[in-house]
């Protein structure tokens, strides 16, 4: 069919549409005067046959910017931020973001020599690198006493998929977790970090409380403890590989650490990103949800951006939430200039008797979030560990084998104790 034929068909369709019941009745009740519309083929906009699919619509809108007053610079809202896990795959981006905004950073690291190699500019005058054993309460408190901070971002994890760890190091870590799960850095270092900040002045912006500590947790931490009925009803998120297998109880340790933070008496925010994927585009729009029902992808750079932004967002204080990002479709879905509006719509952890959003809200949100899954099949519970959505679409086996036969020991998960 030629372009002119397409135009003629569109014109005929519009003319027919004008006679439907949606626009029948007195002219005064119609949303617009049908007779004023010209249905000539030359007036129908048809995309050039060589254009991409996205050009079916108008040219992507130009960003005009937010007209509301911008928040003050982060450097005016915080004196120094302690970053636990500063040399990690997410932590290094957090440090980079803070320094770029002229915020002094205390980097709590296990290996200072690694910090010198990983961080962009280890000699930056705003950066203090402190060797710290995050599994030692005394060591964490000592670090904060030596270099006072009024806020912290916990990027450390008891589990590492870092490619530079030796097999022996990973085996040691796995053995340590199996024997003493309550001795992992999440269980010890995070409460110690909160304890060290408890006596510092309350952080405020425009009369509203800002979080003192922001925790990087993980989506899926509560799902292993769901009832069988809930797991079946929300199978699209309860049946994903990391939840189904829960190797070495890693999600349970994270959940327990979250619970400790909520009761520590310090203003907090808990952020649970979904599948961390360095190949997923960065600088994308985040989609926030609550109830631990989100499944999808997010780049670590965007995770770091969100963690840092939370420090100046009173709307995030006392809340737990997840996020995925959606691909930017030629400028139609750019990231918002501020997270305040999105975070402000979320519920506080204290609502519903301390249980957060109601079950009705959670299940409705789940139904919506399932439509944002990557891939064509959009069936995350069919994935095997190590298998991508794209491989699932093509019926290809993932790097760890078929579902139910995964070689978990090759996944690279190494809990740290």
Short mmCIF file of C-alpha atoms in Angstrom, two decimals:
data_model
loop_
_atom_site.label_atom_id
_atom_site.label_comp_id
_atom_site.label_asym_id
_atom_site.label_seq_id
_atom_site.Cartn_x
_atom_site.Cartn_y
_atom_site.Cartn_z
CA UNK A 1 0.00 0.00 0.00
CA UNK A 2 1.37 3.42 -0.94
CA UNK A 3 1.65 6.48 1.28
CA UNK A 4 -1.27 8.11 -0.53
CA UNK A 5 -3.37 5.01 -0.01
CA UNK A 6 -2.54 5.06 3.71
CA UNK A 7 -3.61 8.71 3.85
CA UNK A 8 -6.86 8.01 2.04
CA UNK A 9 -7.61 5.13 4.40
CA UNK A 10 -6.90 7.29 7.45
CA UNK A 11 -9.15 10.03 6.11
CA UNK A 12 -11.99 7.59 5.52
CA UNK A 13 -11.55 6.16 9.01
CA UNK A 14 -11.75 9.59 10.59
CA UNK A 15 -14.86 10.46 8.62
CA UNK A 16 -16.48 7.23 9.73
CA UNK A 17 -15.41 7.86 13.33
CA UNK A 18 -17.16 11.21 13.33
CA UNK A 19 -20.47 9.44 12.82
CA UNK A 20 -20.12 7.07 15.78
CA UNK A 21 -22.15 7.35 18.96
CA UNK A 22 -19.18 8.82 20.82
CA UNK A 23 -19.83 12.09 19.02
CA UNK A 24 -23.52 11.80 18.22
CA UNK A 25 -26.12 14.12 19.68
CA UNK A 26 -26.50 17.90 19.61
CA UNK A 27 -23.53 19.80 18.26
CA UNK A 28 -23.30 21.83 21.44
CA UNK A 29 -22.47 18.69 23.44
CA UNK A 30 -19.68 17.56 21.15
CA UNK A 31 -16.11 18.10 22.36
CA UNK A 32 -15.26 19.81 19.07
CA UNK A 33 -17.14 20.63 15.85
CA UNK A 34 -16.80 17.59 13.60
CA UNK A 35 -17.67 19.62 10.53
CA UNK A 36 -14.61 21.81 11.04
CA UNK A 37 -12.20 18.91 10.49
CA UNK A 38 -10.79 18.40 7.04
CA UNK A 39 -10.34 14.76 6.08
CA UNK A 40 -8.36 15.34 2.93
CA UNK A 41 -5.53 12.83 2.54
CA UNK A 42 -2.95 15.61 2.26
CA UNK A 43 -3.90 16.75 5.76
CA UNK A 44 -3.10 13.38 7.32
CA UNK A 45 0.44 13.21 8.72
CA UNK A 46 2.19 10.00 7.67
CA UNK A 47 5.76 9.27 8.79
CA UNK A 48 8.45 8.92 6.16
CA UNK A 49 8.82 5.30 5.17
CA UNK A 50 12.52 5.39 6.07
CA UNK A 51 11.95 6.71 9.59
CA UNK A 52 12.19 4.62 12.72
CA UNK A 53 9.19 3.25 14.56
CA UNK A 54 9.39 5.95 17.23
CA UNK A 55 8.79 8.65 14.59
CA UNK A 56 5.16 7.56 14.30
CA UNK A 57 4.59 10.20 16.93
CA UNK A 58 5.63 13.82 17.13
CA UNK A 59 9.21 14.91 17.55
CA UNK A 60 10.36 14.16 21.11
CA UNK A 61 9.49 17.12 23.32
CA UNK A 62 12.19 19.55 24.30
CA UNK A 63 12.82 19.69 28.02
CA UNK A 64 11.87 23.08 29.36
CA UNK A 65 13.04 22.41 32.89
CA UNK A 66 11.22 22.45 36.21
CA UNK A 67 9.77 25.87 37.00
CA UNK A 68 9.70 25.20 40.75
CA UNK A 69 12.53 26.64 42.86
CA UNK A 70 15.54 24.28 42.75
CA UNK A 71 16.64 22.72 46.05
CA UNK A 72 19.74 24.20 47.63
CA UNK A 73 23.09 22.58 46.79
CA UNK A 74 23.63 19.32 48.65
CA UNK A 75 26.85 20.74 50.09
CA UNK A 76 24.74 23.19 52.11
CA UNK A 77 22.60 20.41 53.58
CA UNK A 78 25.32 18.07 54.78
CA UNK A 79 28.81 18.58 56.19
CA UNK A 80 30.35 15.18 55.43
CA UNK A 81 28.96 11.85 54.26
CA UNK A 82 30.36 8.49 55.33
CA UNK A 83 30.18 5.94 52.52
CA UNK A 84 30.44 2.30 53.55
CA UNK A 85 31.58 0.09 50.70
CA UNK A 86 33.07 3.05 48.85
CA UNK A 87 35.15 0.90 46.49
CA UNK A 88 32.27 -1.37 45.52
CA UNK A 89 30.63 -1.43 42.10
CA UNK A 90 27.94 0.99 43.30
CA UNK A 91 29.83 2.73 46.09
CA UNK A 92 32.44 4.17 43.75
CA UNK A 93 29.71 5.98 41.81
CA UNK A 94 28.23 7.31 45.07
CA UNK A 95 31.60 8.76 46.04
CA UNK A 96 32.02 10.24 42.57
CA UNK A 97 28.58 11.88 42.72
CA UNK A 98 29.12 13.36 46.17
CA UNK A 99 32.53 14.80 45.32
CA UNK A 100 31.17 16.30 42.10
CA UNK A 101 28.72 18.24 44.28
CA UNK A 102 31.49 19.46 46.59
CA UNK A 103 30.39 17.24 49.45
CA UNK A 104 33.20 15.96 51.71
CA UNK A 105 33.33 12.15 51.88
CA UNK A 106 34.64 9.69 54.44
CA UNK A 107 35.23 6.49 52.48
CA UNK A 108 35.08 3.43 54.74
CA UNK A 109 37.03 0.74 52.90
CA UNK A 110 38.55 -2.63 53.62
CA UNK A 111 41.55 -2.08 51.34
CA UNK A 112 42.97 1.46 50.97
CA UNK A 113 45.19 0.37 48.08
CA UNK A 114 42.10 -0.74 46.17
CA UNK A 115 40.53 2.65 46.91
CA UNK A 116 43.48 4.38 45.30
CA UNK A 117 43.00 2.28 42.18
CA UNK A 118 39.19 2.37 41.97
CA UNK A 119 38.22 5.90 42.96
CA UNK A 120 38.53 8.59 40.29
CA UNK A 121 40.77 10.91 42.31
CA UNK A 122 41.92 9.42 45.62
CA UNK A 123 43.90 12.62 46.30
CA UNK A 124 40.81 14.86 46.20
CA UNK A 125 41.01 17.21 49.20
CA UNK A 126 37.33 16.51 49.98
CA UNK A 127 37.99 12.76 50.24
CA UNK A 128 39.17 10.95 53.37
CA UNK A 129 39.93 7.26 52.97
CA UNK A 130 39.74 5.22 56.17
CA UNK A 131 40.54 1.53 56.45
CA UNK A 132 37.58 0.10 58.33
CA UNK A 133 36.43 -3.36 59.28
CA UNK A 134 32.67 -3.08 58.75
CA UNK A 135 32.24 -6.30 60.68
CA UNK A 136 33.55 -4.59 63.82
CA UNK A 137 31.29 -2.23 65.76
CA UNK A 138 34.26 -0.58 67.48
CA UNK A 139 36.09 0.01 64.23
CA UNK A 140 33.08 1.68 62.64
CA UNK A 141 32.48 3.93 65.66
CA UNK A 142 36.18 4.81 65.78
CA UNK A 143 36.13 5.87 62.13
CA UNK A 144 33.22 8.24 62.73
CA UNK A 145 34.80 9.69 65.84
CA UNK A 146 38.03 10.42 64.00
CA UNK A 147 36.28 12.08 61.06
CA UNK A 148 32.83 13.32 62.16
CA UNK A 149 29.97 12.92 59.68
CA UNK A 150 26.34 13.98 59.82
CA UNK A 151 25.03 11.51 57.21
CA UNK A 152 25.95 8.15 55.74
CA UNK A 153 25.18 5.96 52.74
CA UNK A 154 25.50 2.22 53.27
CA UNK A 155 26.62 0.69 49.96
CA UNK A 156 28.44 -2.25 51.49
CA UNK A 157 27.01 -5.72 51.12
CA UNK A 158 27.61 -9.03 52.77
CA UNK A 159 27.59 -10.52 49.31
CA UNK A 160 29.92 -9.79 46.44
CA UNK A 161 29.81 -10.67 42.78
CA UNK A 162 33.00 -8.74 42.15
CA UNK A 163 35.10 -10.50 39.49
CA UNK A 164 38.39 -9.64 41.20
CA UNK A 165 37.77 -11.90 44.21
CA UNK A 166 39.66 -15.16 44.35
CA UNK A 167 37.87 -18.49 44.69
CA UNK A 168 39.50 -18.96 48.10
CA UNK A 169 38.22 -15.57 49.31
CA UNK A 170 34.72 -16.43 48.15
CA UNK A 171 34.81 -19.84 49.85
CA UNK A 172 36.00 -18.25 53.09
CA UNK A 173 33.19 -15.75 52.95
CA UNK A 174 30.57 -18.38 52.18
CA UNK A 175 31.77 -20.56 55.05
CA UNK A 176 31.73 -17.59 57.42
CA UNK A 177 28.13 -16.75 56.56
CA UNK A 178 26.96 -20.33 56.97
CA UNK A 179 28.45 -20.50 60.46
CA UNK A 180 27.85 -16.98 61.77
CA UNK A 181 25.16 -15.20 59.73
CA UNK A 182 24.65 -12.61 62.47
CA UNK A 183 28.30 -11.64 62.15
CA UNK A 184 28.08 -10.40 58.57
CA UNK A 185 28.90 -6.77 57.87
CA UNK A 186 25.22 -5.98 57.25
CA UNK A 187 24.25 -7.27 60.67
CA UNK A 188 27.12 -5.56 62.51
CA UNK A 189 28.37 -2.57 60.53
CA UNK A 190 25.02 -1.03 59.57
CA UNK A 191 23.68 -0.76 63.15
CA UNK A 192 27.08 0.56 64.25
CA UNK A 193 26.96 3.24 61.57
CA UNK A 194 23.50 4.28 62.76
CA UNK A 195 24.71 4.31 66.35
CA UNK A 196 27.57 6.61 65.44
CA UNK A 197 25.18 9.10 63.84
CA UNK A 198 22.52 8.98 66.55
CA UNK A 199 23.96 11.84 68.59
CA UNK A 200 24.51 14.17 65.64
CA UNK A 201 22.07 17.08 65.09
CA UNK A 202 18.82 16.43 63.29
CA UNK A 203 19.10 17.07 59.56
CA UNK A 204 16.44 19.40 58.16
CA UNK A 205 15.40 21.21 55.03
CA UNK A 206 12.61 23.77 55.03
CA UNK A 207 11.41 22.47 58.40
CA UNK A 208 11.25 18.85 57.25
CA UNK A 209 13.42 15.98 58.45
CA UNK A 210 16.11 14.61 56.16
CA UNK A 211 17.51 11.08 56.51
CA UNK A 212 20.79 10.62 58.32
CA UNK A 213 21.46 7.20 56.90
CA UNK A 214 20.50 5.78 53.52
CA UNK A 215 20.71 2.02 53.13
CA UNK A 216 21.28 0.27 49.82
CA UNK A 217 19.35 -2.96 50.28
CA UNK A 218 17.92 -5.25 47.60
CA UNK A 219 14.56 -6.03 46.06
CA UNK A 220 13.28 -9.45 47.07
CA UNK A 221 14.44 -9.49 50.68
CA UNK A 222 10.99 -10.18 52.15
CA UNK A 223 9.71 -12.59 49.52
CA UNK A 224 11.19 -15.84 50.95
CA UNK A 225 9.14 -15.21 54.12
CA UNK A 226 5.82 -14.66 52.31
CA UNK A 227 2.98 -17.13 52.81
CA UNK A 228 2.53 -19.78 50.13
CA UNK A 229 -0.73 -18.11 49.08
CA UNK A 230 1.01 -14.78 48.53
CA UNK A 231 3.92 -16.39 46.69
CA UNK A 232 1.47 -18.06 44.32
CA UNK A 233 -0.60 -14.89 43.83
CA UNK A 234 2.51 -12.79 43.17
CA UNK A 235 4.50 -15.50 41.39
CA UNK A 236 5.91 -13.02 38.90
CA UNK A 237 8.15 -11.59 41.64
CA UNK A 238 8.19 -14.41 44.21
CA UNK A 239 9.30 -16.98 41.64
CA UNK A 240 12.39 -15.21 40.29
CA UNK A 241 15.66 -17.16 40.64
CA UNK A 242 17.30 -15.22 43.49
CA UNK A 243 14.14 -15.58 45.61
CA UNK A 244 13.42 -19.17 44.62
CA UNK A 245 16.97 -20.29 45.44
CA UNK A 246 17.92 -17.69 48.09
CA UNK A 247 21.49 -19.06 48.17
CA UNK A 248 23.06 -19.09 51.62
CA UNK A 249 20.09 -17.14 52.98
CA UNK A 250 21.42 -13.88 51.56
CA UNK A 251 18.01 -12.23 51.33
CA UNK A 252 17.17 -13.11 54.93
CA UNK A 253 20.33 -11.38 56.17
CA UNK A 254 19.43 -8.22 54.26
CA UNK A 255 15.88 -8.26 55.62
CA UNK A 256 17.11 -8.61 59.19
CA UNK A 257 19.53 -5.71 58.65
CA UNK A 258 16.68 -3.55 57.40
CA UNK A 259 14.66 -4.35 60.51
CA UNK A 260 17.55 -3.35 62.75
CA UNK A 261 17.92 -0.03 60.96
CA UNK A 262 14.23 0.79 61.36
CA UNK A 263 14.46 0.38 65.13
CA UNK A 264 17.79 2.14 65.68
CA UNK A 265 16.28 5.55 66.42
CA UNK A 266 17.96 7.34 63.51
CA UNK A 267 16.15 8.95 60.57
CA UNK A 268 16.63 6.57 57.65
CA UNK A 269 15.69 5.59 54.11
CA UNK A 270 15.90 2.06 52.73
CA UNK A 271 16.27 1.72 48.98
CA UNK A 272 15.81 -1.66 47.28
CA UNK A 273 16.94 -1.56 43.65
CA UNK A 274 16.00 -4.43 41.36
CA UNK A 275 18.38 -6.33 39.09
CA UNK A 276 21.65 -4.38 38.95
CA UNK A 277 22.83 -4.46 35.35
CA UNK A 278 25.79 -2.46 34.05
CA UNK A 279 24.68 -3.15 30.47
CA UNK A 280 21.29 -1.52 31.03
CA UNK A 281 21.28 2.15 29.93
CA UNK A 282 22.06 4.70 32.63
CA UNK A 283 20.48 8.09 33.26
CA UNK A 284 17.02 6.56 32.90
CA UNK A 285 13.72 7.41 34.59
CA UNK A 286 13.21 5.43 37.82
CA UNK A 287 9.85 3.84 38.59
CA UNK A 288 9.33 3.55 42.35
CA UNK A 289 7.13 1.04 44.14
CA UNK A 290 6.57 -0.41 47.59
CA UNK A 291 5.72 -3.80 48.98
CA UNK A 292 8.82 -5.57 47.59
CA UNK A 293 7.05 -6.51 44.36
CA UNK A 294 9.20 -4.87 41.69
CA UNK A 295 11.19 -6.88 39.14
CA UNK A 296 13.33 -5.44 36.38
CA UNK A 297 16.64 -3.74 35.78
CA UNK A 298 18.56 -0.66 36.83
CA UNK A 299 22.09 0.54 36.14
CA UNK A 300 24.36 1.00 39.14
CA UNK A 301 25.01 4.60 38.12
CA UNK A 302 21.31 5.34 38.50
CA UNK A 303 21.27 3.54 41.85
CA UNK A 304 24.08 5.81 43.04
CA UNK A 305 22.26 8.87 41.72
CA UNK A 306 19.14 7.93 43.68
CA UNK A 307 21.07 7.19 46.87
CA UNK A 308 22.73 10.60 46.78
CA UNK A 309 19.50 12.41 45.85
CA UNK A 310 17.75 10.90 48.87
CA UNK A 311 20.07 12.88 51.17
CA UNK A 312 18.25 16.07 50.17
CA UNK A 313 14.75 14.57 49.94
CA UNK A 314 12.64 14.85 53.12
CA UNK A 315 9.95 12.93 51.21
CA UNK A 316 12.12 9.80 51.51
CA UNK A 317 12.63 9.87 55.28
CA UNK A 318 11.25 6.85 57.12
CA UNK A 319 10.35 5.01 53.91
CA UNK A 320 11.31 1.76 52.20
CA UNK A 321 10.89 1.40 48.45
CA UNK A 322 12.13 -0.32 45.31
CA UNK A 323 12.96 0.97 41.85
CA UNK A 324 13.50 -0.15 38.29
CA UNK A 325 14.25 2.11 35.36
CA UNK A 326 12.61 2.24 31.96
CA UNK A 327 14.52 2.80 28.76
CA UNK A 328 14.43 6.39 27.51
CA UNK A 329 12.38 6.33 24.30
CA UNK A 330 13.95 9.12 22.24
CA UNK A 331 13.43 11.68 24.96
CA UNK A 332 9.81 10.92 25.84
CA UNK A 333 10.64 9.53 29.27
CA UNK A 334 13.67 11.46 30.56
CA UNK A 335 14.50 11.22 34.26
CA UNK A 336 12.66 13.84 36.29
CA UNK A 337 14.65 16.86 37.45
CA UNK A 338 13.68 16.01 41.04
CA UNK A 339 12.60 12.84 42.84
CA UNK A 340 10.51 14.77 45.36
CA UNK A 341 7.14 14.30 43.67
CA UNK A 342 7.60 10.56 43.12
CA UNK A 343 8.95 9.92 46.62
CA UNK A 344 6.27 12.08 48.19
CA UNK A 345 3.57 9.71 46.92
CA UNK A 346 5.08 6.74 48.77
CA UNK A 347 3.84 5.56 52.16
CA UNK A 348 5.82 5.80 55.37
CA UNK A 349 6.95 2.56 57.00
CA UNK A 350 4.91 3.58 60.05
CA UNK A 351 1.50 3.38 58.34
CA UNK A 352 -0.83 0.41 58.66
CA UNK A 353 0.45 -0.46 62.11
CA UNK A 354 4.07 -0.34 61.01
CA UNK A 355 3.50 -2.75 58.15
CA UNK A 356 3.69 -0.16 55.38
CA UNK A 357 1.28 -0.12 52.42
CA UNK A 358 -1.84 -2.27 52.67
CA UNK A 359 -2.02 -5.65 50.95
CA UNK A 360 -4.58 -4.28 48.49
CA UNK A 361 -2.20 -1.51 47.44
CA UNK A 362 0.70 -3.96 47.17
CA UNK A 363 -1.19 -6.35 44.89
CA UNK A 364 -2.49 -3.56 42.69
CA UNK A 365 1.03 -2.17 42.34
CA UNK A 366 2.33 -5.64 41.50
CA UNK A 367 -0.15 -5.96 38.64
CA UNK A 368 1.08 -2.67 37.19
CA UNK A 369 4.80 -3.32 37.68
CA UNK A 370 4.58 -6.68 35.92
CA UNK A 371 3.79 -4.80 32.71
CA UNK A 372 7.18 -3.05 32.88
CA UNK A 373 9.25 -6.24 32.77
CA UNK A 374 11.99 -6.39 30.13
CA UNK A 375 11.66 -8.82 27.25
CA UNK A 376 8.70 -10.06 25.25
CA UNK A 377 7.53 -12.96 27.39
CA UNK A 378 7.45 -10.78 30.52
CA UNK A 379 7.55 -13.85 32.73
CA UNK A 380 10.32 -13.38 35.29
CA UNK A 381 9.36 -16.50 37.22
CA UNK A 382 10.35 -18.60 34.19
CA UNK A 383 13.95 -17.37 34.37
CA UNK A 384 16.79 -19.56 35.54
CA UNK A 385 19.50 -17.94 37.64
CA UNK A 386 22.04 -16.46 35.25
CA UNK A 387 19.58 -16.31 32.38
CA UNK A 388 18.61 -12.98 30.81
CA UNK A 389 15.16 -11.91 29.67
CA UNK A 390 16.49 -11.87 26.12
CA UNK A 391 17.72 -15.45 26.41
CA UNK A 392 14.33 -16.48 27.77
CA UNK A 393 12.64 -14.93 24.74
CA UNK A 394 14.91 -16.95 22.45
CA UNK A 395 14.62 -20.16 24.52
CA UNK A 396 18.38 -20.06 25.17
CA UNK A 397 19.96 -21.57 28.29
CA UNK A 398 21.64 -19.12 30.68
CA UNK A 399 25.22 -19.24 31.93
CA UNK A 400 24.33 -21.30 35.03
CA UNK A 401 22.18 -23.92 33.31
CA UNK A 402 18.49 -24.71 33.04
CA UNK A 403 15.90 -23.68 35.61
CA UNK A 404 16.01 -26.10 38.52
CA UNK A 405 19.48 -27.28 37.52
CA UNK A 406 21.46 -24.06 38.08
CA UNK A 407 25.06 -24.33 39.22
CA UNK A 408 24.67 -21.79 42.02
CA UNK A 409 28.30 -22.12 43.09
CA UNK A 410 29.27 -20.46 39.81
CA UNK A 411 27.03 -17.45 40.39
CA UNK A 412 29.81 -15.50 42.05
CA UNK A 413 27.81 -14.65 45.18
CA UNK A 414 30.24 -14.32 48.05
CA UNK A 415 28.86 -13.25 51.43
CA UNK A 416 31.35 -11.30 53.52
CA UNK A 417 31.68 -11.88 57.24
#
